[in-house]
PDB file of C-alpha atoms in Angstrom:
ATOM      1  CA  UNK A   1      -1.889   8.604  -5.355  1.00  0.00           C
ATOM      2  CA  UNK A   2       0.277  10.047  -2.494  1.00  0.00           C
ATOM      3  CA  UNK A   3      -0.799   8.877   0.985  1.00  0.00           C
ATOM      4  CA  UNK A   4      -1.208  11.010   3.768  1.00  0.00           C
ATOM      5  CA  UNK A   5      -0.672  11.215   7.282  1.00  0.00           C
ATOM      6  CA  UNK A   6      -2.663  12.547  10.194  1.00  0.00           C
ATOM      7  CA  UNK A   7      -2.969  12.657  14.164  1.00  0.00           C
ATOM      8  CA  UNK A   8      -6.034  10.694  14.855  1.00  0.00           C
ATOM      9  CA  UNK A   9      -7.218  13.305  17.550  1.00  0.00           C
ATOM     10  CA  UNK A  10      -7.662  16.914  18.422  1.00  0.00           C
ATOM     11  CA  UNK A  11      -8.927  19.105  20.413  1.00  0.00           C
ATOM     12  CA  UNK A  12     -10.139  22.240  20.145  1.00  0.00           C
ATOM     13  CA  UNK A  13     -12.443  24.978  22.439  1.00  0.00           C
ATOM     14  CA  UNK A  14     -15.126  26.430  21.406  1.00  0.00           C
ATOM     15  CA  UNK A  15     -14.617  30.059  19.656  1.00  0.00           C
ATOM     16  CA  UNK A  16     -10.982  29.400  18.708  1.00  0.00           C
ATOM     17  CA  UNK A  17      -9.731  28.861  15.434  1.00  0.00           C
ATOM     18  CA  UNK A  18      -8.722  25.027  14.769  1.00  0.00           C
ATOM     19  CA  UNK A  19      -5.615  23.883  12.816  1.00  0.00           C
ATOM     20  CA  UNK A  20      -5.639  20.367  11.575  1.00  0.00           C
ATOM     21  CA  UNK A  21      -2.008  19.029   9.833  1.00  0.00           C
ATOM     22  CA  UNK A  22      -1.615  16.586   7.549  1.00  0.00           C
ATOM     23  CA  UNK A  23       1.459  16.013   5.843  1.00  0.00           C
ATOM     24  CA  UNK A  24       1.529  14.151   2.293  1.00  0.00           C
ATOM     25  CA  UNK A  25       5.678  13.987   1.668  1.00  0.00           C
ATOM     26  CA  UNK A  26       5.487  12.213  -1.692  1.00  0.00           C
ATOM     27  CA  UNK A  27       2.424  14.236  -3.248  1.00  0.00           C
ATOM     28  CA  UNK A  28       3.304  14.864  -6.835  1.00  0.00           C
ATOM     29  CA  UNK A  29       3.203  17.853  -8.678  1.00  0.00           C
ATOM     30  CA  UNK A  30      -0.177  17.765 -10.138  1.00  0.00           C
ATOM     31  CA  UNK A  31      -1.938  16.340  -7.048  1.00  0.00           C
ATOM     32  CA  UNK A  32      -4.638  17.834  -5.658  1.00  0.00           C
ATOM     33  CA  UNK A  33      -4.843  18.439  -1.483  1.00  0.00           C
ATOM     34  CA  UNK A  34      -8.447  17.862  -0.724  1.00  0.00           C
ATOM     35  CA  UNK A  35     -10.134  17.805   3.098  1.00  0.00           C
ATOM     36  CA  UNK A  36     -13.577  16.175   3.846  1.00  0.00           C
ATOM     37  CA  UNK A  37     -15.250  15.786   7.078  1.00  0.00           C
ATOM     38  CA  UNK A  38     -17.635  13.707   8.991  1.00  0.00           C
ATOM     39  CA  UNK A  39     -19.988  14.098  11.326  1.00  0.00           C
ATOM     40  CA  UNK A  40     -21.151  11.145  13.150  1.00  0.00           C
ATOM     41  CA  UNK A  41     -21.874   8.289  10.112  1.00  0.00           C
ATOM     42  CA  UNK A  42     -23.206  10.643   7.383  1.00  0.00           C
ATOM     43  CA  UNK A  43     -21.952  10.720   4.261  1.00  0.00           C
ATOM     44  CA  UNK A  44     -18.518  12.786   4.198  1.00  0.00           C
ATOM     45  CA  UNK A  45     -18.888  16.057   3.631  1.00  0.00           C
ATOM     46  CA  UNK A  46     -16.371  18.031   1.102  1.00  0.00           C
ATOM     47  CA  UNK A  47     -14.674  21.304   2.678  1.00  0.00           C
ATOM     48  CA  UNK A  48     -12.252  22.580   0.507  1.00  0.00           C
ATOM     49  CA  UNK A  49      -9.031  21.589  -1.935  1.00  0.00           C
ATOM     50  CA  UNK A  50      -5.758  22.974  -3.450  1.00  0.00           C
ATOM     51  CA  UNK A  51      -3.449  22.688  -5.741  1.00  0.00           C
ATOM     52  CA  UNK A  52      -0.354  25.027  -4.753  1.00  0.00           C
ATOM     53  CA  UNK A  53      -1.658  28.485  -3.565  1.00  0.00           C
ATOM     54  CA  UNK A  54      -3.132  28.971  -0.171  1.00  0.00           C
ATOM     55  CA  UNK A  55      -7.436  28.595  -0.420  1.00  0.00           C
ATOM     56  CA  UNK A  56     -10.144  29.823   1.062  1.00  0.00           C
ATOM     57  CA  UNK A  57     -13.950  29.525   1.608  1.00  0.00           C
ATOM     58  CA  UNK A  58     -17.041  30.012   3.905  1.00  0.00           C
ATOM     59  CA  UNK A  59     -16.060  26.921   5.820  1.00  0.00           C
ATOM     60  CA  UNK A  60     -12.897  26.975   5.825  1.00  0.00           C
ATOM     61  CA  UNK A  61      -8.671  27.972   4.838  1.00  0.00           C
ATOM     62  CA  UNK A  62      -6.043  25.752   3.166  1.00  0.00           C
ATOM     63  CA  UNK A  63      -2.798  26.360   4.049  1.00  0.00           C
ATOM     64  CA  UNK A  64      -0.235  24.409   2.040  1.00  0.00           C
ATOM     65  CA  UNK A  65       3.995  24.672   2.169  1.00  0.00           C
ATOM     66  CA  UNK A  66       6.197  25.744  -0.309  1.00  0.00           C
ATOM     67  CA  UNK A  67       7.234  22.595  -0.650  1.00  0.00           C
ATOM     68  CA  UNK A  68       4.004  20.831  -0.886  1.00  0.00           C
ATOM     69  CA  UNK A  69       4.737  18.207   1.528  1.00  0.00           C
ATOM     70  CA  UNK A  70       2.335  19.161   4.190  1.00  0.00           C
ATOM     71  CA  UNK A  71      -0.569  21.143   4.682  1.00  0.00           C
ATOM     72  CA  UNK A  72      -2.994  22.664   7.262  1.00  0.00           C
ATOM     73  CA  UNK A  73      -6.794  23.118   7.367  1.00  0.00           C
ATOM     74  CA  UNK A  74      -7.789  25.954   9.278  1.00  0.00           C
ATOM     75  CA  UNK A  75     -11.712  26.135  10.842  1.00  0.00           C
ATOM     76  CA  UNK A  76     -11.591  29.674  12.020  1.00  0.00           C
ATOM     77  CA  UNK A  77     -13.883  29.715  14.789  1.00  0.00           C
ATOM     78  CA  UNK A  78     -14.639  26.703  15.975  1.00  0.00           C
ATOM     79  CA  UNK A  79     -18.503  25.675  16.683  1.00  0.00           C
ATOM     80  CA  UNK A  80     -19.459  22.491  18.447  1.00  0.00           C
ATOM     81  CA  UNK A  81     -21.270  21.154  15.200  1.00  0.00           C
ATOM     82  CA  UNK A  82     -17.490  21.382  13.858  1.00  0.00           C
ATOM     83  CA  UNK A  83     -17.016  17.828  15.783  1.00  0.00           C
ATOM     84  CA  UNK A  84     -16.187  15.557  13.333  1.00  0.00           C
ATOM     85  CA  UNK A  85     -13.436  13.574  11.794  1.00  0.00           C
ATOM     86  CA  UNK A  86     -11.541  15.314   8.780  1.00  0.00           C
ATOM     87  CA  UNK A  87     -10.309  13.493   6.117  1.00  0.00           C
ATOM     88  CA  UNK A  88      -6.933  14.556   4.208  1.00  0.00           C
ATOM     89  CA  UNK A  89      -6.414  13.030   0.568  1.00  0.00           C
ATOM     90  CA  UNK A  90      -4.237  13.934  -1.941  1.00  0.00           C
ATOM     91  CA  UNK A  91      -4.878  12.667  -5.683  1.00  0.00           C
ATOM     92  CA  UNK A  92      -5.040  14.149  -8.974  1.00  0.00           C
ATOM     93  CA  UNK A  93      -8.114  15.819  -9.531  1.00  0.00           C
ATOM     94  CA  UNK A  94      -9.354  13.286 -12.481  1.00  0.00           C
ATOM     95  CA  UNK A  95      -8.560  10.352  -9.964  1.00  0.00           C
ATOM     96  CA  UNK A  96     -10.384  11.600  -7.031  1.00  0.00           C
ATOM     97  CA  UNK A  97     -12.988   8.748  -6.257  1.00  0.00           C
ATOM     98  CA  UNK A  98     -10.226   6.285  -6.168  1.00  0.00           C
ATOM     99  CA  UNK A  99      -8.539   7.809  -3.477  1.00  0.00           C
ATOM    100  CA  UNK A 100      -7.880   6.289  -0.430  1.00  0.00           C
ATOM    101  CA  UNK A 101      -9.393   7.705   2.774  1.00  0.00           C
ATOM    102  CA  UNK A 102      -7.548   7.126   5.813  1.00  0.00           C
ATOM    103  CA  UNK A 103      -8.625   7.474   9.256  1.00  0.00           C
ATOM    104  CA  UNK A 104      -8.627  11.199   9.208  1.00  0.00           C
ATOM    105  CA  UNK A 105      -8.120  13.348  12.590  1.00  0.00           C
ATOM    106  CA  UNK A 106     -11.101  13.125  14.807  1.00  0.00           C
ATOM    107  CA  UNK A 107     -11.628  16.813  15.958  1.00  0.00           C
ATOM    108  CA  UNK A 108     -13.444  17.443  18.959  1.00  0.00           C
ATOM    109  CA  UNK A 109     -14.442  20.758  19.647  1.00  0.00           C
ATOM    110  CA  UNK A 110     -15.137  21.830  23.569  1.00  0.00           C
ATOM    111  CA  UNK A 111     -17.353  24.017  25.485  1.00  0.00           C
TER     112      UNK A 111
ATOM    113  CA  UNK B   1     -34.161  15.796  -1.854  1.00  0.00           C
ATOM    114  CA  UNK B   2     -30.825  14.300  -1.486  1.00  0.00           C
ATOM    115  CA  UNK B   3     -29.120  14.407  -4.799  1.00  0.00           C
ATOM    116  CA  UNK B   4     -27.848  11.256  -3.699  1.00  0.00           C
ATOM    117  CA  UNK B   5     -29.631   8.786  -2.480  1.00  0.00           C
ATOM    118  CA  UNK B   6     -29.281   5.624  -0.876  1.00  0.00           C
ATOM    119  CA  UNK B   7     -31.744   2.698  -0.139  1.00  0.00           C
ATOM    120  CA  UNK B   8     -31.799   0.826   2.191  1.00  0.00           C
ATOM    121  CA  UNK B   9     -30.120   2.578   4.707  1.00  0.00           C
ATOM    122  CA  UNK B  10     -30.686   0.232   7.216  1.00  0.00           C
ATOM    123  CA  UNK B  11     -30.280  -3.715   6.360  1.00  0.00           C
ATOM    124  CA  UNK B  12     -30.163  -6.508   8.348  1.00  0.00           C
ATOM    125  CA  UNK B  13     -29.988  -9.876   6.831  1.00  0.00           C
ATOM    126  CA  UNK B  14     -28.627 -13.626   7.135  1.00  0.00           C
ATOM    127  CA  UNK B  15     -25.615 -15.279   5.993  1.00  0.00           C
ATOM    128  CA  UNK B  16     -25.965 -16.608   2.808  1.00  0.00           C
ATOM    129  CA  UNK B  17     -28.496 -13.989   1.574  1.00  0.00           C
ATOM    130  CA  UNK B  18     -28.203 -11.678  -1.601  1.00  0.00           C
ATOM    131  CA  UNK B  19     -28.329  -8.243  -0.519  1.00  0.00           C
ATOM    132  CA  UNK B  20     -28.222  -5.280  -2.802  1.00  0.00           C
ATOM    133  CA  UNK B  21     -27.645  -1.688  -2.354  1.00  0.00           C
ATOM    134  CA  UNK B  22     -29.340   0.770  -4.361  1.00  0.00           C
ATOM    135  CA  UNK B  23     -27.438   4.569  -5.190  1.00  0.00           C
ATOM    136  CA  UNK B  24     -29.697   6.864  -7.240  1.00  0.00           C
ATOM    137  CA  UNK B  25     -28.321  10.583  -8.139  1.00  0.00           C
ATOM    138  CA  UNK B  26     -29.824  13.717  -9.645  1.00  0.00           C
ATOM    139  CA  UNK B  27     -26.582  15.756 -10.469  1.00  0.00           C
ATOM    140  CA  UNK B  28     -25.904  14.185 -13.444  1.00  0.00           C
ATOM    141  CA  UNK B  29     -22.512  13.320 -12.713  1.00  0.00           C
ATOM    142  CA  UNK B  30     -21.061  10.381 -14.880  1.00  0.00           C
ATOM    143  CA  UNK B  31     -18.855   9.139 -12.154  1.00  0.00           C
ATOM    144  CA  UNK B  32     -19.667   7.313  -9.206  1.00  0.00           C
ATOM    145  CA  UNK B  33     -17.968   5.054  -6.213  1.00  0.00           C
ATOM    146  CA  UNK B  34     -19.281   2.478  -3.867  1.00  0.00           C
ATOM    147  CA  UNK B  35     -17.191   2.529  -0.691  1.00  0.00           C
ATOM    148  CA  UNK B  36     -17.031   0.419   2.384  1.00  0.00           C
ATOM    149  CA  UNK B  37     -16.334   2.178   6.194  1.00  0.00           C
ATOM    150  CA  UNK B  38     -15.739  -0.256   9.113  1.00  0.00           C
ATOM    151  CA  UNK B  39     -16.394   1.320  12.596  1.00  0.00           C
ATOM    152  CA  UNK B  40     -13.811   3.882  13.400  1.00  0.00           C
ATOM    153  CA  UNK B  41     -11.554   3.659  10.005  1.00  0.00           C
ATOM    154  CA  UNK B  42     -11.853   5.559   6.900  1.00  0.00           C
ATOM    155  CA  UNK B  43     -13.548   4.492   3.469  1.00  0.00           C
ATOM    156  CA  UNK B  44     -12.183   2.199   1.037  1.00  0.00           C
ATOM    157  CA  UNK B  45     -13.276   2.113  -2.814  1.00  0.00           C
ATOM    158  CA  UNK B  46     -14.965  -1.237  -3.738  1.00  0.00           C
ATOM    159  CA  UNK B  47     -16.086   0.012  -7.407  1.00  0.00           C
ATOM    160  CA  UNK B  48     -16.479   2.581  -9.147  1.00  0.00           C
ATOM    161  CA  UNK B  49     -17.913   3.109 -12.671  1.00  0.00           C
ATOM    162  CA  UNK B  50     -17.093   6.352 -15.092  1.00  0.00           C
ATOM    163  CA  UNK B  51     -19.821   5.757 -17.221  1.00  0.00           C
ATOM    164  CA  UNK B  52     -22.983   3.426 -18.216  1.00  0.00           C
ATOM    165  CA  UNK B  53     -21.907   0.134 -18.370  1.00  0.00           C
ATOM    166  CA  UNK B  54     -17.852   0.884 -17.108  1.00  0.00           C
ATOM    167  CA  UNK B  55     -16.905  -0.692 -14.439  1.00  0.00           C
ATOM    168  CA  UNK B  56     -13.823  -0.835 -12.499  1.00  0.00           C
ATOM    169  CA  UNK B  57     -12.515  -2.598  -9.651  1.00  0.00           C
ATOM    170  CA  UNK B  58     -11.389  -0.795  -6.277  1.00  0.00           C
ATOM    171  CA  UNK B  59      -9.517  -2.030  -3.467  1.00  0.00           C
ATOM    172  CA  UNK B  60     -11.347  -4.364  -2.114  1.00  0.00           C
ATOM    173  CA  UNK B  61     -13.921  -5.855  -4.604  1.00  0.00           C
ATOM    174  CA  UNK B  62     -13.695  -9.439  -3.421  1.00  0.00           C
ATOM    175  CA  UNK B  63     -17.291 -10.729  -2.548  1.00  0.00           C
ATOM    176  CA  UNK B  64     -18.648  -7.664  -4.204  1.00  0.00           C
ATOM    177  CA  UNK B  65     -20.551  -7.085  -7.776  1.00  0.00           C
ATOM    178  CA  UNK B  66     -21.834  -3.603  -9.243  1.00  0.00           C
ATOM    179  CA  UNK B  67     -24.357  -2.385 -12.171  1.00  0.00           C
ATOM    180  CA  UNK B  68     -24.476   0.306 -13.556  1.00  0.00           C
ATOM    181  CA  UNK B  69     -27.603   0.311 -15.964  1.00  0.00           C
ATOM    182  CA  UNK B  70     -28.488   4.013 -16.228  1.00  0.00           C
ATOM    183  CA  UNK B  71     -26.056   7.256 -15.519  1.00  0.00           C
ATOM    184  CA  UNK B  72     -28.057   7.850 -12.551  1.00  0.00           C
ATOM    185  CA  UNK B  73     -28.036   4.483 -11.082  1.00  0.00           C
ATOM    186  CA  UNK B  74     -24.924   2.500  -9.645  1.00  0.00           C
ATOM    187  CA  UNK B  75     -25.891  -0.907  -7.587  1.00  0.00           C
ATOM    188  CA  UNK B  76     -23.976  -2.568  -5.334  1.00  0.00           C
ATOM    189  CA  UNK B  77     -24.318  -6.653  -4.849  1.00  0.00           C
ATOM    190  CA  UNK B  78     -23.314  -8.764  -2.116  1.00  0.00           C
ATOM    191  CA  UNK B  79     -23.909 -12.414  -3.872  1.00  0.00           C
ATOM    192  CA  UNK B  80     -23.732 -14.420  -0.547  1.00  0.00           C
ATOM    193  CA  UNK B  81     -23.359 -11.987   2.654  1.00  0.00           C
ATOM    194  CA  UNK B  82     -21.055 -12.697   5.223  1.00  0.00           C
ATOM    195  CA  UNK B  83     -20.852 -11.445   8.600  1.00  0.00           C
ATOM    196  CA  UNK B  84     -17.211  -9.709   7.500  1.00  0.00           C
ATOM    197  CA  UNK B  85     -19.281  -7.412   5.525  1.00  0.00           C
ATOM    198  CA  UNK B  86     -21.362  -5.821   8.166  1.00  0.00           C
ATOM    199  CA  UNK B  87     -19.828  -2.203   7.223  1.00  0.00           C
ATOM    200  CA  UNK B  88     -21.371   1.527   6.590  1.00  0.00           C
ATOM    201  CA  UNK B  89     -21.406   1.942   2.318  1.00  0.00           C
ATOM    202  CA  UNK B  90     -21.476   4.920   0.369  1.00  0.00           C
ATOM    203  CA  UNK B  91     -22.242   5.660  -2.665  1.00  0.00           C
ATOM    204  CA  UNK B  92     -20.454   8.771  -4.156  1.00  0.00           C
ATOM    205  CA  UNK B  93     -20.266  10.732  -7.738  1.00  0.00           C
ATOM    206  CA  UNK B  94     -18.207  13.421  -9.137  1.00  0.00           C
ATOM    207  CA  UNK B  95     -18.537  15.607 -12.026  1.00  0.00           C
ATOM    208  CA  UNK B  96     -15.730  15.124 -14.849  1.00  0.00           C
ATOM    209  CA  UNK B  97     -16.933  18.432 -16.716  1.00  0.00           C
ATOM    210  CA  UNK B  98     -15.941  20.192 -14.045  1.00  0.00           C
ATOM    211  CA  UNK B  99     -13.162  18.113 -13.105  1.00  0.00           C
ATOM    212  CA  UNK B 100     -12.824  19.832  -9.294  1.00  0.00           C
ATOM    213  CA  UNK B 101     -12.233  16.366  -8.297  1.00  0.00           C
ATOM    214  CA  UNK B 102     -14.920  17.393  -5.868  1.00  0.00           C
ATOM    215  CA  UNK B 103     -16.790  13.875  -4.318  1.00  0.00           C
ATOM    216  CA  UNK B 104     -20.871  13.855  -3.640  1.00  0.00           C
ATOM    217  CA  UNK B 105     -21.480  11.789  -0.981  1.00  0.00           C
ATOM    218  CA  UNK B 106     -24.720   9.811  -0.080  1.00  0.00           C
ATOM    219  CA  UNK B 107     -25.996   9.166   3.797  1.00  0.00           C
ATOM    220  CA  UNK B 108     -25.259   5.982   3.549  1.00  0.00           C
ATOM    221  CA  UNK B 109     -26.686   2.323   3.938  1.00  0.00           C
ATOM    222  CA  UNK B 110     -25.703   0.121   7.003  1.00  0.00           C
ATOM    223  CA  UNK B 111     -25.974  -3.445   6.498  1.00  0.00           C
ATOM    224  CA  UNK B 112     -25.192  -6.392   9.081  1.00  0.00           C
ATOM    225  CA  UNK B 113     -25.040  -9.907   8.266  1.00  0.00           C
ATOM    226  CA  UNK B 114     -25.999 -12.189  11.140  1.00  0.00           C
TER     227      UNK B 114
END
């Protein structure tokens, strides 16, 4: 599975829409992007995934390039119980479990 | 109800002592993970089993053992605990019908070895 990589901190007020990058340069064709989060030690919580097209849900938007190599999860409006740290994997979507979680972008989101 | 479930989620025990971690689930997934979190880092796969009775090594099985008796049960074993394996575990599943690739997570059972 490709590995990714991701700024271990953000950011972001309260209200405003939050952007978290991860880029994943040697993802293969079939691989799957998928983004997790968690909040304080609970279990991680999944948020959305994608393939090649942009996605979206009630949490949140998936915005991946053309070119596959990097990809942006979008939290629209940003709530304080958004703190957390997101998790970026990319795998195929029969391997998931085995995936390897790094250590994700802690988001912080201020009053 | 959690449709995962983990017990204990709090353990303390001794070096030396045979701990084990209990993951129950109600989805009916045939898939599930045991992982391992160390403060501030992300999760790393120490087994994970696709059906009763398969099971598969992760990354870092060493000092680690697993069952998996019953589709809805996957235990984790620590034979002799160490102090090195004071951690956060979770126990995950995922749904091959489906195939989303989506992972279940349970709350979680922190264990320190004195």
């Amino acid at each position: 599975d490709a590995k990714t990589t991701q700024p271990p901190s953000m950011d972001c007020a309260e209200g405003r829409a939050a952007n978290l990058p991860c880029n994943h340069s040697t993802i293969s064709g079939n691989e799957y992007v998928y983004w997790y989060r968690q909040i304080h030690s609970q279990g991680p919580q999944y948020i959305i995934h994608g393939l090649k097209n942009n996605e979206t849900n009630e949490m949140a938007s998936l915005i991946i390039t053309e070119d596959r190599k990097s990809s942006t999860l979008i939290l629209p409006h940003a709530t304080l119980r958004d703190t957390a740290v997101y998790y970026c994997i990319v795998s195929y979507n029969t391997n998931a479990g085995k995936s390897t979680f790094g250590d994700g972008t802690t988001l912080t989101v201020k009053p | 109800d959690a449709d995962v479930t983990q017990t204990p989620r709090n353990r303390i025990t001794k070096t030396g002592k045979r701990i084990m971690l209990e993951c129950s689930q109600t989805k009916g997934h045939d898939r599930m993970y045991w992982y391992r979190q160390d403060p501030g880092l992300g999760l790393r796969l120490i087994y994970y089993s696709f059906d009763v009775k398969d099971i598969n090594k992760g990354e870092i099985s060493d000092g680690y053992s697993v069952s998996r008796q019953a589709q809805a049960k996957f235990s984790l074993s620590l034979e002799s605990a160490i102090p090195n394996q004071t951690a956060l575990y979770f126990c995950a599943t995922s749904d091959p019908v489906t195939n989303t690739g989506e992972l279940f997570f349970g709350e979680g059972s922190r264990l320190t070895v004195l």
